[in-house]
Amino acid sequence: MADVTFTVDGKKLTAPAGTLLIEACRKAGIEIPAFCYYPGLSLQAACRMCVVRQEKVPKLQTACTTPVAEGQVFITESAEIAQARKSTIELLLGNHPLDCPVCDAGGECELQDMTFKYGAGESLYTEAKQHREEQQWSPAVFYDRPRCILCYRCVRMCGEGMDVWALGIQNRGARAVIAPNGGDQLDCEQCGMCIDVCPVGALTSGSYRYKTRPWEMNHVSTVCTHCADGCKVTLGVRQSNDGSTIIRADNRDKSGINGDFLCAKGRFGFDFVESGDRLTKPLVRDAQGKLESATWEHALRFAAARLKEIRDAKGGSSIGIIGSNTTTNEENYLLQKIARTVLGTNNIDHVRTADYATFSRALAGKASRTVGLRGIAEAPAILLVGSNPTDEHPLLAWELRADVRLNRARLYIANTAEIKLERQARAALRVPPAGYTQLTGYLAGGKSSISDTTFRDALLAEESLVVVIGPELSGATLQSLIEWGLGREHVKFALLGDFANSRGAADMGLSPDLLPGYVPVTAPGDYAAEYPNLPRAPGKSLPEMLSSKLGALLVVGADPVAQQNVAPDVLKSTFVIVQDLFLTETAAIADVVFPSASLYEKTGTVTNTYGDLQLAKKAADHAGVKTDFEILVRLADALGADINKLVPFGKSSVTADLGQSRGAQAGEADRHAVWLAAQGLEPKLSPFDPIAVLDEIERLVPGYKLDRLNLFCGNDVATEPGFVPVSALTATATIEPAHDGLFTSGLLSRYSPALKDLEKHQSAVPAVAVAD
Amino acid sequence: MTNETMSVFSTELSARFDKLVAKYPVRRSALVPMLLYAQDEVGYLSDAVIADVADRIGITELDVRNVATYYSMLRFKPAGKYNVQVCTNISCMLRGGYEIFEKFQDELGIGHKGVSTDGVFSLEEVECIGACCWAPAIQVNYDFHDDLTPEQVPGILEQYRAKAAQGGKNA
Amino acid sequence: MPKLVSHPDEVKIVSKRFGQGAANIDKYVELGGYDSAKKCLAQGPDWIINEMKASNLRGRGGAGFPTGMKWSFVPKQSAKPKYVLVNGDESEPGTCKDHLIFLHDPHSVIEGTIIAGLAIGAKLGFIYLRGEYRYLLEIMEKAVADAYEKGFLGKNIFGSDTEFNIITQSGAGAYEVGEESALMESLEGKRGVPRIKPPFPAVVGLYGGPTVINNAETIATVPHVIAMGGEAFAAVGTPRNGGTRLFGLSGHIAKPGVYELPMGYNLKKMIYEVGGGVRGGRGLKAVVPGGSSTPVLLPEEIENIGMDFDQVGKAGSMLGSGGVVVIDDQTCIVEFALRTISFYQHESCGWCIPCREGTDWLKKALTRFHAGFGVAKDIDNIQYLAENMMGRTFCPLGDAAAMPTLGFVKKFRKEFEDHLNGKPCPYAKHADLAVV
Ligand SMILES: Cc1cc2nc3c(=O)[nH]c(=O)nc-3n(C[C@H](O)[C@H](O)[C@H](O)COP(=O)(O)O)c2cc1C
Ligand code: SF4
Ligand code: FES
């Protein structure tokens, strides 16, 4: 819409005609208070806090429902307006408890802030307040009606935002209450969005309530460690006896790619970090065959000595490495670099949840044909193939719903099974079981067993299209779909994998045939000079490694024994080293186990499945553990590797450790490091500084030319996959989608009591009709 | 579709609902009257009534409850066979509405929203019922009685008691 | 059965068929019924709207908006179907006129709805009655069925190729549903919470289509306007206030009832001559001129008031729904104020803060106050909060609660003070008012 000019508090402002005054003002830095208004949700005009005076209009107007037009004149702060707001607050406080000191929302309550601002300090009310008992609706959500100001944000968020519609309003007038769909129980996705948007302490979080005061926490924005969507999550951290503890997760700064959104896993699933099952000491198998705790020094020396022995005796090809889907890019990069340059092997792989290699090969040489999550979120038309984002990619599902609702985007779905997002879809195509192979032919207009042509016609009429592809499509099927799209203008792609950094694992060369950036080991280009001794033949894939009785196996953050159903005695003669948070089934048979830090306890970058790169910042600290990065550096050091070559730290031979490795104090140093980095003064003073490796990644990995300042400011920055011509993929990739649901997260959720509780609650709530 | 034999409603009411939902441009428009008619037959909006109505309209039970709890004539607990609703709003109050209400309280031995032990009567103080010029007025179920004096109260109760004894249907 | 009353000053237009069995369609036709609809069918929309404008008929629901003008706001072309909505939610305390129309002259409502439909190009009308009016709903349903049978409704009304249908609808107890947009919500099967305006119903109303909504009396007046001609109707009333109106006299009046009097009829005369004065020869303390939401007038204020929208407005109150409630000098105004605010507290939909909390606060404060536990500051607080509700709520219900409250405290401050310091209510009858 055309821009219009209007006046607010004497200032001339410009905004597109029809913009809501409250939004136009916010953009111009004029804050208009509001309880009920929430961007992106339907309008209410119920709280009457946003009243403003409009010239020539007799009554005060609500800024949340006033569209701006040319020449309007508004006043947003005056004695009259302040009085209106003050009296509204006074009225509200009539029934609202005045016990802020013991309210869970004290210190982050919008009502408290407004009361302070408008000085409604005198209680005019002497009557008894309406009282109701607090209710627990689920393990995650508590409701306290007396504190509720009936702004209906929760109801709208649940219905409009989440498309779950589990909250309602019952009774009327002062007796009105918010009510859950299951009588006194909440049957929903347990995302906790209702808690998040509640401006007061009416909805509180089962996992956080009454644990602390908000100002006692440090709020660290990092990246969620669960699914591959990569939500920014703010962790509330407090000092504790053995480091610092995560008390809460939310997304208070709302600046991430997830905007307002966070799912149950992101919000409640951080508690695995504090699990009593965490490993805190290295373990070494003793002469009796028992795993016993050992010092780091001993464990490292022991592991390195055996590795060296095996490498020197049988060659690098007798060693295998299995990497992780949740470790950082820097750790993954370093892992493959150690494999290829220190251990001398291409036997490196990870559990592949999507065929990123084919994706990258199909797109080789085609710039600007992939799309990040922000691009999907505003795409006018989307084709979703072979996935159920509601369960597996909650953020994607949120964005697609919002795109349809707010931008009238057209969503097309081709899937073998019916999925919930079809409620938002303009058209849905039911693909026959195992029928994705026919999809390209169908789209291209050729013969296929799919007969519904209206779907195709509507799709082909779209001028531009974003194709979001689920992990069910891999290999030739994936390739042909992408080729079909490349044949049309304005078609872009995204591929859905699982886990926080699967894409990063693939991008960083945790593959037997591909170097970081999908550069073939057979044609290593720049890597030839960078990686002396790089073996030129592709190594063994994960299944091959497990079946070929290797001399040694280094497993970082993975559990192949459990995941691949390996019979334990297969690895009997293999020297196994495991780095993990828990004593997994693989760790249980290992010879050396190193206790590692979770993603919430380290700094580094991760790449979500859409190729958006974000900086994970260290939030918590767990005594005894080390980051995988540090463990790998120390292991390489013990192997006698030249650390300066491995990690290009200390520009002008400065090698002082500024404290990054110093346990409980490390957060401070990390923040300092981040600050330095943001100023362009990168420290890289320590070999344990992953940012040093980020430099190398940027230099060597095609597609990782980064907007650093933005990255270090906590924003997501785009990457593009390799785009180096990949000749052929030698390894036969087995793709194993995780199919995690709302409360499962691969190997982690079993250590999260919160997620287990939610899962249990959801399976137990009476089968009330959730709208779907 | 609701299976007729499973419905909590009589065949007649079920048939009426089938017609009702089809009558409007939008199915949901039948909701408010349907709840009232359902209550007339069943006596109150039980969980089963809510579930059945939700099913007939094609919305969630939560949705039905959101709406049902808004309207003051709808109730979620059984009332007496004859629900005595005494208006005490201004026009009635000025002409003795409270005296009428008190008389009913005395006669029935119950208060606001009470139900007599035999289940024949319940009593409610209600807002204006649109009979201000013939005040004080009451409604027994849907019957109006106007221009009342406390002395008439026993007679009114007697009339309905007799009806109840005959097994008369809800008025 | 509601009693019918009469007085020589009455000008019976809308009520002329009351008591004549006009609920029977043949009788209605015999009395000239449906002629206006036929005439309108022949004359077309522009003519109808011109007649309506000329009539100076103003809405009888309370706000007094000119009906012809309202109809003319409906866009001629519309992608969505248009609707006529008859508001028979009649719930404003002091008001029972629509009750008599549904009872005695249901076909006038149907005929008026047809005419409104012809004027705006709607094919469907709804007649919404409050849930308590079940027997009246049954009368209306029968009348609608009869009209279908005669071919006055349906695919080809009166043998023309014009279609018009009517659906009757029952509410289930909610004053707020009388508010036009809340009524639409209710009719769509939702909670009776009003909608954000603009857009106004004439542009986006029921099911998103342009909708004319009128009070039942307004609609029942329409056939008479057409029959008499707009100008002749206008001539009955005062400038800008055409015709007659059904005034309900209730409270401490000797001869309560619904009287049809010309707009502008003197209020004092209405009470003392038409209504026979204050019951039992008592003194007059105050008059609520137009339903419970209109501020009270003192005896000295009613001397020269003609009962039309403009004159009552000028006197600082409102003509509202035409429900005149007479209060004698032995009535406690605090109790009256409490009963009034209890009603609004009970009926507030709860959507917006000032109304939901304001009515709740006022009710609690007045309850305590009337029970003799008031302190001097309460009086100021009541006034302060009512003043701060005014004009700030989402819909006019908040104003409807605040306005009369302000009237009571400002005009009867002394009587409030008489309740202070543990003094029992000087008129104590129901100091322990039951709480609805
Ligand atoms: C709280 C509230 C309650 C109302 N109740 C009624 C009502 O019961 N009947 C009615 O006709 N109008 C009622 N109105 C007025 C309607 O909103 C609307 O103005 C009217 O139906 C329009 O018809 P008219 O122009 O013919 O008066 C109410 C308004 C408000 C704000
Ligand atoms: S003013 Fe009252 S009735 Fe109107 S919207 Fe607000 S709460 Fe509801
Ligand atoms: S934000 Fe405008 S009324 Fe609440």
Tab-separated table of C-alpha atoms in Angstrom, chain C residues 79-361:
chain	number	residue	atom	x	y	z
C	79	ALA	CA	-20.264	-9.936	-3.346
C	80	LYS	CA	-21.687	-11.409	-0.158
C	81	PRO	CA	-25.404	-11.835	0.538
C	82	LYS	CA	-27.103	-9.032	2.475
C	83	TYR	CA	-29.270	-9.576	5.495
C	84	VAL	CA	-31.961	-7.925	7.564
C	85	LEU	CA	-31.757	-8.532	11.267
C	86	VAL	CA	-34.586	-7.755	13.642
C	87	ASN	CA	-33.435	-7.106	17.178
C	88	GLY	CA	-35.975	-8.549	19.561
C	89	ASP	CA	-33.549	-9.127	22.377
C	90	GLU	CA	-35.441	-6.555	24.435
C	91	SER	CA	-33.565	-6.731	27.730
C	92	GLU	CA	-33.104	-3.160	28.880
C	93	PRO	CA	-34.769	-2.962	32.291
C	94	GLY	CA	-37.893	-0.851	32.020
C	95	THR	CA	-38.654	-2.002	28.494
C	96	CYS	CA	-41.389	-4.383	27.372
C	97	LYS	CA	-42.827	-2.825	24.237
C	98	ASP	CA	-41.477	-5.358	21.718
C	99	HIS	CA	-43.133	-7.967	23.905
C	100	LEU	CA	-46.558	-6.523	22.964
C	101	ILE	CA	-45.711	-6.250	19.293
C	102	PHE	CA	-44.702	-9.911	19.072
C	103	LEU	CA	-47.795	-10.848	21.011
C	104	HIS	CA	-50.417	-8.768	19.229
C	105	ASP	CA	-49.013	-7.909	15.851
C	106	PRO	CA	-46.356	-10.391	14.756
C	107	HIS	CA	-47.089	-9.875	11.084
C	108	SER	CA	-46.133	-6.220	11.281
C	109	VAL	CA	-42.621	-7.392	12.158
C	110	ILE	CA	-42.614	-9.778	9.222
C	111	GLU	CA	-43.939	-7.147	6.880
C	112	GLY	CA	-41.409	-4.589	8.084
C	113	THR	CA	-38.630	-7.121	7.588
C	114	ILE	CA	-39.756	-7.786	4.037
C	115	ILE	CA	-39.771	-4.056	3.316
C	116	ALA	CA	-36.302	-3.610	4.776
C	117	GLY	CA	-35.164	-6.543	2.656
C	118	LEU	CA	-36.617	-4.964	-0.471
C	119	ALA	CA	-34.975	-1.659	0.370
C	120	ILE	CA	-31.461	-3.041	0.662
C	121	GLY	CA	-31.697	-6.005	-1.684
C	122	ALA	CA	-31.564	-8.776	0.911
C	123	LYS	CA	-33.141	-12.167	0.430
C	124	LEU	CA	-32.952	-13.323	4.009
C	125	GLY	CA	-34.058	-11.792	7.258
C	126	PHE	CA	-33.647	-12.976	10.821
C	127	ILE	CA	-35.942	-12.227	13.725
C	128	TYR	CA	-34.030	-12.742	16.951
C	129	LEU	CA	-35.986	-12.948	20.198
C	130	ARG	CA	-34.512	-13.169	23.644
C	131	GLY	CA	-34.630	-16.720	24.994
C	132	GLU	CA	-37.098	-15.843	27.727
C	133	TYR	CA	-39.706	-14.890	25.098
C	134	ARG	CA	-40.435	-18.494	24.188
C	135	TYR	CA	-44.189	-18.048	23.898
C	136	LEU	CA	-43.660	-15.019	21.728
C	137	LEU	CA	-41.181	-16.944	19.598
C	138	GLU	CA	-43.854	-19.548	19.048
C	139	ILE	CA	-46.283	-16.838	17.969
C	140	MET	CA	-43.678	-15.445	15.593
C	141	GLU	CA	-42.879	-18.887	14.224
C	142	LYS	CA	-46.535	-19.507	13.518
C	143	ALA	CA	-46.869	-16.110	11.840
C	144	VAL	CA	-43.821	-16.805	9.661
C	145	ALA	CA	-45.184	-20.211	8.696
C	146	ASP	CA	-48.530	-18.629	7.807
C	147	ALA	CA	-46.821	-15.988	5.696
C	148	TYR	CA	-44.951	-18.710	3.803
C	149	GLU	CA	-48.184	-20.532	3.285
C	150	LYS	CA	-49.796	-17.455	1.792
C	151	GLY	CA	-46.827	-16.907	-0.446
C	152	PHE	CA	-45.866	-13.680	1.302
C	153	LEU	CA	-42.511	-15.227	2.031
C	154	GLY	CA	-40.493	-17.619	-0.067
C	155	LYS	CA	-39.251	-17.789	-3.640
C	156	ASN	CA	-41.890	-15.562	-5.198
C	157	ILE	CA	-43.289	-13.219	-2.632
C	158	PHE	CA	-46.747	-11.921	-3.449
C	159	GLY	CA	-46.498	-13.682	-6.779
C	160	SER	CA	-43.529	-11.617	-7.908
C	161	ASP	CA	-40.167	-12.988	-8.948
C	162	THR	CA	-38.604	-11.615	-5.791
C	163	GLU	CA	-37.428	-13.983	-3.095
C	164	PHE	CA	-37.458	-13.296	0.605
C	165	ASN	CA	-37.103	-15.622	3.545
C	166	ILE	CA	-37.243	-15.219	7.271
C	167	ILE	CA	-35.623	-17.296	9.986
C	168	THR	CA	-36.667	-16.875	13.601
C	169	GLN	CA	-34.041	-17.332	16.262
C	170	SER	CA	-33.979	-17.711	20.007
C	171	GLY	CA	-31.353	-16.277	22.339
C	172	ALA	CA	-30.531	-17.889	25.659
C	173	GLY	CA	-30.217	-15.106	28.181
C	174	ALA	CA	-27.814	-12.237	27.588
C	175	TYR	CA	-28.521	-8.513	27.612
C	176	GLU	CA	-25.302	-7.764	25.763
C	177	VAL	CA	-26.567	-9.757	22.814
C	178	GLY	CA	-28.929	-6.809	22.225
C	179	GLU	CA	-25.907	-4.853	21.055
C	180	GLU	CA	-26.013	-5.132	17.302
C	181	SER	CA	-22.671	-6.780	16.604
C	182	ALA	CA	-22.936	-9.051	19.631
C	183	LEU	CA	-26.290	-10.137	18.253
C	184	MET	CA	-24.598	-11.128	15.037
C	185	GLU	CA	-22.020	-13.115	16.934
C	186	SER	CA	-24.782	-14.887	18.826
C	187	LEU	CA	-26.606	-15.608	15.616
C	188	GLU	CA	-23.418	-17.113	14.265
C	189	GLY	CA	-23.332	-19.470	17.231
C	190	LYS	CA	-20.708	-17.652	19.258
C	191	ARG	CA	-20.318	-15.877	22.558
C	192	GLY	CA	-22.211	-12.601	22.570
C	193	VAL	CA	-19.168	-10.388	22.445
C	194	PRO	CA	-19.414	-7.274	20.289
C	195	ARG	CA	-17.218	-6.738	17.268
C	196	ILE	CA	-14.644	-4.092	16.559
C	197	LYS	CA	-16.148	-1.199	14.617
C	198	PRO	CA	-15.532	-0.120	11.928
C	199	PRO	CA	-16.448	-1.956	9.798
C	200	PHE	CA	-20.065	-1.239	10.602
C	201	PRO	CA	-22.795	-3.846	10.059
C	202	ALA	CA	-24.157	-2.020	7.027
C	203	VAL	CA	-20.903	-2.923	5.284
C	204	VAL	CA	-19.695	-6.052	7.072
C	205	GLY	CA	-22.317	-7.674	9.249
C	206	LEU	CA	-23.827	-11.079	9.680
C	207	TYR	CA	-21.716	-13.803	8.019
C	208	GLY	CA	-19.588	-10.953	6.708
C	209	GLY	CA	-22.378	-9.620	4.496
C	210	PRO	CA	-23.892	-6.115	4.582
C	211	THR	CA	-26.592	-6.156	7.234
C	212	VAL	CA	-29.319	-3.836	8.371
C	213	ILE	CA	-30.162	-4.333	12.002
C	214	ASN	CA	-33.182	-2.670	13.569
C	215	ASN	CA	-35.141	-2.911	16.722
C	216	ALA	CA	-38.411	-4.836	16.490
C	217	GLU	CA	-40.507	-1.709	17.106
C	218	THR	CA	-38.614	0.167	14.416
C	219	ILE	CA	-39.340	-2.647	11.991
C	220	ALA	CA	-42.983	-2.918	13.050
C	221	THR	CA	-43.350	0.812	12.415
C	222	VAL	CA	-42.092	0.547	8.852
C	223	PRO	CA	-45.313	-0.773	7.235
C	224	HIS	CA	-47.187	2.102	8.854
C	225	VAL	CA	-44.716	4.643	7.534
C	226	ILE	CA	-45.240	3.237	4.051
C	227	ALA	CA	-49.011	3.176	4.486
C	228	MET	CA	-49.204	6.757	5.762
C	229	GLY	CA	-46.412	8.149	3.657
C	230	GLY	CA	-43.145	9.281	5.163
C	231	GLU	CA	-44.108	12.921	5.473
C	232	ALA	CA	-47.411	12.241	7.167
C	233	PHE	CA	-45.616	10.051	9.687
C	234	ALA	CA	-42.991	12.713	10.313
C	235	ALA	CA	-45.724	15.269	10.893
C	236	VAL	CA	-46.978	13.329	13.907
C	237	GLY	CA	-43.776	13.921	15.856
C	238	THR	CA	-41.363	16.762	16.418
C	239	PRO	CA	-38.655	18.008	14.066
C	240	ARG	CA	-36.127	15.229	13.343
C	241	ASN	CA	-38.182	12.854	15.514
C	242	GLY	CA	-40.891	11.399	13.362
C	243	GLY	CA	-44.051	9.619	14.438
C	244	THR	CA	-45.050	8.020	17.676
C	245	ARG	CA	-43.351	5.729	20.048
C	246	LEU	CA	-44.392	2.985	22.435
C	247	PHE	CA	-43.584	4.372	25.863
C	248	GLY	CA	-43.533	1.960	28.758
C	249	LEU	CA	-44.609	3.447	32.045
C	250	SER	CA	-43.481	1.352	34.965
C	251	GLY	CA	-42.404	1.580	38.574
C	252	HIS	CA	-44.357	3.699	41.019
C	253	ILE	CA	-46.909	4.842	38.511
C	254	ALA	CA	-50.626	4.594	39.099
C	255	LYS	CA	-51.498	3.163	35.686
C	256	PRO	CA	-48.490	1.298	34.384
C	257	GLY	CA	-48.529	0.086	30.814
C	258	VAL	CA	-47.355	0.659	27.269
C	259	TYR	CA	-48.806	3.808	25.709
C	260	GLU	CA	-48.306	4.995	22.172
C	261	LEU	CA	-47.713	8.723	22.226
C	262	PRO	CA	-46.363	11.156	19.696
C	263	MET	CA	-42.669	11.879	19.872
C	264	GLY	CA	-42.078	14.975	21.920
C	265	TYR	CA	-44.957	14.342	24.331
C	266	ASN	CA	-44.330	16.153	27.595
C	267	LEU	CA	-42.809	13.881	30.228
C	268	LYS	CA	-44.565	15.426	33.172
C	269	LYS	CA	-47.904	15.064	31.396
C	270	MET	CA	-47.032	11.504	30.529
C	271	ILE	CA	-46.560	10.695	34.179
C	272	TYR	CA	-49.351	12.693	35.692
C	273	GLU	CA	-52.051	12.520	33.029
C	274	VAL	CA	-51.406	9.424	30.994
C	275	GLY	CA	-50.010	7.342	33.825
C	276	GLY	CA	-52.269	8.778	36.498
C	277	GLY	CA	-49.428	10.127	38.597
C	278	VAL	CA	-47.385	8.502	41.296
C	279	ARG	CA	-48.985	5.459	42.818
C	280	GLY	CA	-50.755	5.986	46.110
C	281	GLY	CA	-50.532	9.747	45.725
C	282	ARG	CA	-46.920	9.816	46.877
C	283	GLY	CA	-44.387	12.406	45.863
C	284	LEU	CA	-42.146	11.975	42.819
C	285	LYS	CA	-38.495	11.498	43.611
C	286	ALA	CA	-36.985	10.805	40.199
C	287	VAL	CA	-37.702	9.475	36.747
C	288	VAL	CA	-35.585	7.187	34.623
C	289	PRO	CA	-36.682	8.381	31.201
C	290	GLY	CA	-35.569	5.687	28.782
C	291	GLY	CA	-34.590	2.387	30.338
C	292	SER	CA	-32.130	1.636	33.106
C	293	SER	CA	-29.082	2.979	31.292
C	294	THR	CA	-30.385	6.521	31.041
C	295	PRO	CA	-29.487	8.969	33.823
C	296	VAL	CA	-32.309	9.865	36.206
C	297	LEU	CA	-34.128	13.159	36.000
C	298	LEU	CA	-35.326	15.068	39.029
C	299	PRO	CA	-38.943	16.270	39.291
C	300	GLU	CA	-37.847	19.833	38.532
C	301	GLU	CA	-36.078	18.614	35.397
C	302	ILE	CA	-39.092	17.007	33.779
C	303	GLU	CA	-41.316	20.067	33.662
C	304	ASN	CA	-40.606	21.064	30.108
C	305	ILE	CA	-39.145	17.988	28.536
C	306	GLY	CA	-40.742	16.727	25.377
C	307	MET	CA	-39.982	13.045	25.008
C	308	ASP	CA	-37.887	12.976	21.872
C	309	PHE	CA	-34.248	12.082	21.359
C	310	ASP	CA	-33.050	15.661	21.136
C	311	GLN	CA	-34.915	17.185	24.044
C	312	VAL	CA	-34.114	14.434	26.513
C	313	GLY	CA	-30.517	14.538	25.333
C	314	LYS	CA	-30.396	18.246	25.974
C	315	ALA	CA	-31.652	17.634	29.497
C	316	GLY	CA	-28.617	15.458	30.147
C	317	SER	CA	-30.258	12.091	29.764
C	318	MET	CA	-31.443	9.936	26.882
C	319	LEU	CA	-34.669	8.777	25.359
C	320	GLY	CA	-33.200	5.288	25.082
C	321	SER	CA	-35.681	2.478	24.757
C	322	GLY	CA	-38.649	4.568	25.892
C	323	GLY	CA	-38.976	2.791	29.211
C	324	VAL	CA	-40.050	5.433	31.719
C	325	VAL	CA	-39.455	4.254	35.273
C	326	VAL	CA	-41.097	6.339	37.956
C	327	ILE	CA	-39.537	6.430	41.431
C	328	ASP	CA	-41.502	7.672	44.409
C	329	ASP	CA	-40.176	9.628	47.343
C	330	GLN	CA	-39.962	6.620	49.637
C	331	THR	CA	-37.411	4.836	47.537
C	332	CYS	CA	-33.780	4.541	48.479
C	333	ILE	CA	-31.698	5.800	45.579
C	334	VAL	CA	-28.634	3.917	46.777
C	335	GLU	CA	-30.586	0.710	46.613
C	336	PHE	CA	-31.908	1.662	43.215
C	337	ALA	CA	-28.380	2.434	42.022
C	338	LEU	CA	-27.166	-0.864	43.428
C	339	ARG	CA	-29.874	-2.837	41.684
C	340	THR	CA	-29.109	-1.033	38.455
C	341	ILE	CA	-25.375	-1.696	38.640
C	342	SER	CA	-25.921	-5.311	39.697
C	343	PHE	CA	-27.692	-5.774	36.425
C	344	TYR	CA	-24.810	-4.405	34.377
C	345	GLN	CA	-22.301	-6.376	36.391
C	346	HIS	CA	-24.278	-9.527	35.664
C	347	GLU	CA	-24.582	-8.713	31.993
C	348	SER	CA	-21.130	-7.363	31.149
C	349	CYS	CA	-19.676	-9.688	28.590
C	350	GLY	CA	-16.281	-9.337	30.214
C	351	TRP	CA	-14.408	-8.461	27.077
C	352	CYS	CA	-12.948	-5.120	28.063
C	353	ILE	CA	-11.324	-4.181	31.325
C	354	PRO	CA	-13.177	-0.967	32.216
C	355	CYS	CA	-16.611	-2.531	31.871
C	356	ARG	CA	-15.832	-5.937	33.332
C	357	GLU	CA	-13.929	-4.652	36.322
C	358	GLY	CA	-15.764	-1.349	36.614
C	359	THR	CA	-19.207	-2.911	36.948
C	360	ASP	CA	-17.852	-5.506	39.353
C	361	TRP	CA	-16.171	-2.865	41.448
